[in-house]
XYZ file of C-alpha atoms in Angstrom:
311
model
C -93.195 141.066 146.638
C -95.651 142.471 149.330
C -96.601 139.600 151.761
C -100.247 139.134 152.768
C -101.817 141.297 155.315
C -103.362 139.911 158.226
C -106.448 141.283 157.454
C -107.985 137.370 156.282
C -105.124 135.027 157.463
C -105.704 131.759 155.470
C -107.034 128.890 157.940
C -104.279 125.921 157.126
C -105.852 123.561 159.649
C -107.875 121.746 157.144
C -107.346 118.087 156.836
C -103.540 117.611 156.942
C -100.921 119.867 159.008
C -98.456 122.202 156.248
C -95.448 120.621 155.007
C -92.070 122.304 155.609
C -92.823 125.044 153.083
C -95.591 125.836 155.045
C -97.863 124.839 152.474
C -100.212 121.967 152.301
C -100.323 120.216 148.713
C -102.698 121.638 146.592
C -103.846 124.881 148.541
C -102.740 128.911 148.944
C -99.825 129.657 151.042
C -100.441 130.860 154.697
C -99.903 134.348 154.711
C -96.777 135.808 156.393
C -95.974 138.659 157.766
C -93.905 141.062 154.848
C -91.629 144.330 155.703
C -94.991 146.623 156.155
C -96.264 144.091 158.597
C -93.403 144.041 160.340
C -93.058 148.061 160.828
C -95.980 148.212 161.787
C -96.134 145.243 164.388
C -92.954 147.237 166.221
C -94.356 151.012 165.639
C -97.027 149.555 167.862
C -95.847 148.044 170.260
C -92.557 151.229 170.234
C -89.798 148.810 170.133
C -86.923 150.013 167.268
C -84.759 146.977 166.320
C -81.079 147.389 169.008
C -77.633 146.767 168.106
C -77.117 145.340 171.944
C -79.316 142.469 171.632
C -78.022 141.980 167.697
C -81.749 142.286 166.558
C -82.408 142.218 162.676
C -85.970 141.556 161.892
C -86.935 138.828 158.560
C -89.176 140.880 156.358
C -89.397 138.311 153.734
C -91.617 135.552 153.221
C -89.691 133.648 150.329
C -86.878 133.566 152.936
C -88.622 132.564 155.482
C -90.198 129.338 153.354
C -86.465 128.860 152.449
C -85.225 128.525 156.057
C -87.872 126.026 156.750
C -87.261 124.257 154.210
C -83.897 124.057 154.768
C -84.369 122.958 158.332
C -86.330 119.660 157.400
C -89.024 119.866 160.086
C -91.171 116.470 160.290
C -94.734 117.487 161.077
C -94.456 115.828 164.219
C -92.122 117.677 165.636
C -91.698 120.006 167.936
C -89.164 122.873 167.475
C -87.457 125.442 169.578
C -86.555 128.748 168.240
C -84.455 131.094 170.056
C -85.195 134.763 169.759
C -88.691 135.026 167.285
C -88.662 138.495 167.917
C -91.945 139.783 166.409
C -92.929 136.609 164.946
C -92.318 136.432 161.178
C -90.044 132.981 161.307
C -92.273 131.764 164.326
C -95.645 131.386 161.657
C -93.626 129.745 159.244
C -92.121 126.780 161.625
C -95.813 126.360 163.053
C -96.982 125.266 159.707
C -94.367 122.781 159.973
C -94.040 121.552 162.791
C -96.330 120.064 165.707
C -95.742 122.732 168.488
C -93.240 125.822 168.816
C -91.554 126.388 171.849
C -90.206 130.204 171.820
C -87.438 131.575 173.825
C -87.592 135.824 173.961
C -85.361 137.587 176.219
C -86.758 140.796 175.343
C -89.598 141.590 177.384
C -91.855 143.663 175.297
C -90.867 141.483 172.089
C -92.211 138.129 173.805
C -95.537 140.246 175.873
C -96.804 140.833 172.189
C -96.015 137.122 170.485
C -99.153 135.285 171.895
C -101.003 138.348 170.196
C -99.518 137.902 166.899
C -100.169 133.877 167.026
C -103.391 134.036 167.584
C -104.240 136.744 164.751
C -101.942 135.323 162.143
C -102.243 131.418 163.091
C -105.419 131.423 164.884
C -105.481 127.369 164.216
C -101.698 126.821 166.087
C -102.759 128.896 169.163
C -102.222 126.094 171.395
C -99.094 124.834 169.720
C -97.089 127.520 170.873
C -95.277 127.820 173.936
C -93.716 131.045 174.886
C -90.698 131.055 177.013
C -89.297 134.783 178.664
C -85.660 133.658 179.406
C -82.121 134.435 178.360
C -81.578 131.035 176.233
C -77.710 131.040 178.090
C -79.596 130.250 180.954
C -82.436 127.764 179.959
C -81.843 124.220 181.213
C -86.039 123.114 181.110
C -88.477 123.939 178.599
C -92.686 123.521 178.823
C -92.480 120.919 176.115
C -89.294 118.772 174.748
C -87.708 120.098 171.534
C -86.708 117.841 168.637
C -85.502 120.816 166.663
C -83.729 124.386 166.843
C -84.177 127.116 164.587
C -82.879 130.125 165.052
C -81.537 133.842 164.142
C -79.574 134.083 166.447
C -77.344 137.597 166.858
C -73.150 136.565 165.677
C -72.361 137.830 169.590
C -73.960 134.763 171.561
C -74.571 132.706 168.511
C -71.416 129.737 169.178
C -72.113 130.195 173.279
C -76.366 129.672 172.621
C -76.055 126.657 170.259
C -73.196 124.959 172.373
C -75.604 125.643 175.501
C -78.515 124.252 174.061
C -77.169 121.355 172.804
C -75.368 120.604 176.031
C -78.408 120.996 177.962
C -81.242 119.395 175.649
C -79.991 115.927 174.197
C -83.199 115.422 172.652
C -82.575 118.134 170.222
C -81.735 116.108 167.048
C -80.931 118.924 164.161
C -81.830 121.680 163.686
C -80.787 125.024 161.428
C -79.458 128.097 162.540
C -79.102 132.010 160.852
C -75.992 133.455 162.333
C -73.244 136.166 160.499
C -71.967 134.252 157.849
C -68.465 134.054 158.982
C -69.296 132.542 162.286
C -71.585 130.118 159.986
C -68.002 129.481 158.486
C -66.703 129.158 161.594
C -68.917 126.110 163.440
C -69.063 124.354 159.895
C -65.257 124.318 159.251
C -63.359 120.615 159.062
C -59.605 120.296 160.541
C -57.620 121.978 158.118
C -59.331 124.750 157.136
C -58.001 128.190 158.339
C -61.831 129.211 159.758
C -61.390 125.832 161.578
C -61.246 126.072 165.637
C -62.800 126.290 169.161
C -66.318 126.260 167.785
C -65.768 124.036 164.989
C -64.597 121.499 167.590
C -66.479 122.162 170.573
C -69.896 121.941 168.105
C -68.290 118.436 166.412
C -68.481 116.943 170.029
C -72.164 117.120 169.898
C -73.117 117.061 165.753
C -72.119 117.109 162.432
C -72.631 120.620 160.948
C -72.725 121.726 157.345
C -72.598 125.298 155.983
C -76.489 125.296 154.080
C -76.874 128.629 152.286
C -76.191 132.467 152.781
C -79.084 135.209 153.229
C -78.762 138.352 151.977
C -79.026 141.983 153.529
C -81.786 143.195 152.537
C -84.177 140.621 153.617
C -83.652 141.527 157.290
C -85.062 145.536 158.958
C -82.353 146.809 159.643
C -80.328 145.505 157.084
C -76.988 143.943 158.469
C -73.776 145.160 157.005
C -72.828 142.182 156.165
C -74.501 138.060 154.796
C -75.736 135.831 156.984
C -74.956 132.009 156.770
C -77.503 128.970 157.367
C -76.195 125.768 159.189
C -78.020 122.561 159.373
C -76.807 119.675 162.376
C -77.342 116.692 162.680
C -76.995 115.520 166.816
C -74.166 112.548 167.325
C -72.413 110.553 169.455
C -69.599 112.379 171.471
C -66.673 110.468 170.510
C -65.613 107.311 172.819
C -63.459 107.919 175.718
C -62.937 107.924 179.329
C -62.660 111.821 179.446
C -65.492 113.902 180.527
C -66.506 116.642 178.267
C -65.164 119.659 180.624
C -61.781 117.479 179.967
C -61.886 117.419 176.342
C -62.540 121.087 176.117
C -59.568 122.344 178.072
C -57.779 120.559 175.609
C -59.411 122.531 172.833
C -59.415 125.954 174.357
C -55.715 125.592 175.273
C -54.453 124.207 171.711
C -56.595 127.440 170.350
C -55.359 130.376 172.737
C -52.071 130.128 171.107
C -52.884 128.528 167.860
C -49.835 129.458 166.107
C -47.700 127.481 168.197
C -47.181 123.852 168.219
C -49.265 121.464 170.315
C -46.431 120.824 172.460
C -45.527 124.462 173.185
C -49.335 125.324 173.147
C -50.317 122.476 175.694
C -47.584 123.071 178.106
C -49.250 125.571 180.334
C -52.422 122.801 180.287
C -50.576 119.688 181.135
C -47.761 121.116 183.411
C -44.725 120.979 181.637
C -43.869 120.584 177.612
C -42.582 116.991 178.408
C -45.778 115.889 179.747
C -47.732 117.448 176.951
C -45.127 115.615 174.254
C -46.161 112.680 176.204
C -50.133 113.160 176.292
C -49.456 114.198 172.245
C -47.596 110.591 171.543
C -49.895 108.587 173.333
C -52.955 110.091 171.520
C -51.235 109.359 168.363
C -50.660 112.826 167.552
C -47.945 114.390 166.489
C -46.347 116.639 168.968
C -45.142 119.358 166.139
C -48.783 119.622 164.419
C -50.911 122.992 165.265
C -54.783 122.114 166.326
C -56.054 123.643 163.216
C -55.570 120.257 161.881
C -56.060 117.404 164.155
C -60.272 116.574 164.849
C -62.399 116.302 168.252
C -61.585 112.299 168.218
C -57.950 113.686 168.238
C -58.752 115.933 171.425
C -60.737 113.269 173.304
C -57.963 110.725 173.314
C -55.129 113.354 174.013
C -57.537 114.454 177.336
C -58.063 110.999 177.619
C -53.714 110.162 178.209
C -54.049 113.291 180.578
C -55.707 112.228 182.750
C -54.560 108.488 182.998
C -51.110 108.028 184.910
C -47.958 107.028 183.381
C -47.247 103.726 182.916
């Protein structure tokens, strides 16, 4: 179904803010923006979608209400979304949410964004904060995010949410849209054969959970292949002496050879294959298991016996 066009945007700002669907109780939907809108937002402004930033354009409102939804904004909250491109997902989290804060990297993408706002959400103008910036490289935003939500494209999608989360504690959840194997990927438990370095790395800093696949044909262009949705939830690293940096040269150690026992696979890390065996036993962990299966706690205590001395 055709989306509204912007001709008449519905005013939302009556007496309450939208709830997560982007609806307030009782009245019309905002409008927002549908697959015609959308070609014709970037045939103005001459930008064609590029495989080297991984862009693929929602052209569906229904999907857009869905990831919303999903992502369980509080109307008080204020979200960051990486990479809004032209704007569709951006009107849908203002109705939720208190403010936007929206990180473009592409110039001519973000120049155009205050434009769309104001024509489509008139009422959230000064809500939204627009941010030109590679997100790898933000460390300080205009306004503190509670949330992230974000389509983010599969190459920098693990690297972006690890970064962001490393770099904004106050980020609580949050829900992001990458390939659906990578989604796989940074929900998996120990155990599972999609289970590694970003399924750990991500467990130091939240709980994630697979929440739904999108199709292909709700995006211009259409990928080749799903997308997956994952919801977090931000908590405690797990308790030990180790720094972070510590813990993860664990992980990306037992992962470059995962086929090998933690022993042989740890050697090169702790210095020799007897002092990984001894790191391993003091952990608790068996020195013949594979990383696949043992969990971040696991990793933080065998960083943890690295780098206190033998007794």
């Amino acid at each position: 179904m055709t989306e509204p066009t912007p001709s008449a945007p519905a005013n939302v700002a009556g007496t309450e803010r939208a709830s997560a669907s982007g609806t307030v109780p009782g009245t019309t939907p905002a409008p927002l923006m549908g697959a015609s809108d959308i070609r014709r937002l970037a045939e103005e402004i001459g930008v064609r979608p590029t495989k080297t930033l991984g862009q693929n354009f929602v052209i569906d409102g229904n999907t857009i209400r869905r990831i919303v939804a999903a992502a369980d904004i509080h109307p008080d909250e204020t979200v960051l979304e990486v990479g809004p491109g032209l704007g569709s997902l951006t009107l849908g989290l203002l109705d939720a949410a208190r403010a936007v804060v929206a990180v473009e990297i592409d110039p001519v993408l973000a120049a155009k964004l205050p434009a769309t706002v104001s024509q489509w959400r008139p009422e959230a103008v000064e809500n939204f904060h627009l941010v030109l910036a590679d997100a790898m490289k933000v460390t300080g935003l205009p306004v503190e995010p509670t949330a992230l939500v974000a389509n983010l494209p599969y190459n920098v999608a693990v690297p972006v949410v690890l970064h962001l989360l490393q770099h904004f504690p106050g980020l609580r959840h949050g829900l992001v849209m990458v390939q659906d194997e990578v989604a796989d990927r940074l929900a998996a438990g120990p155990g599972s054969k999609t289970y590694g370095v970003p399924s750990v790395k991500a467990a130091w800093y939240s709980s994630m959970r697979k929440a739904g696949v999108i199709g292909m044909n709700v995006f211009w262009p259409a990928p080749k292949i799903h997308s997956g949705l994952v919801a977090f939830t931000r908590r405690e690293p797990p308790v030990t002496t180790a720094t972070r940096e510590q813990v993860f040269a664990v992980i990306d150690a037992a992962f470059a050879q995962r086929r090998k026992t933690l022993r042989a696979a740890l050697a090169g890390w702790a210095g020799s294959a007897a002092e990984a065996e001894r790191c391993l036993r003091a952990a608790g962990v068996d020195p013949t298991a594979r990383g696949e299966v043992i969990d971040i706690a696991a990793f933080s205590r065998i960083a943890e016996a690295h780098a206190r001395p033998e007794a």
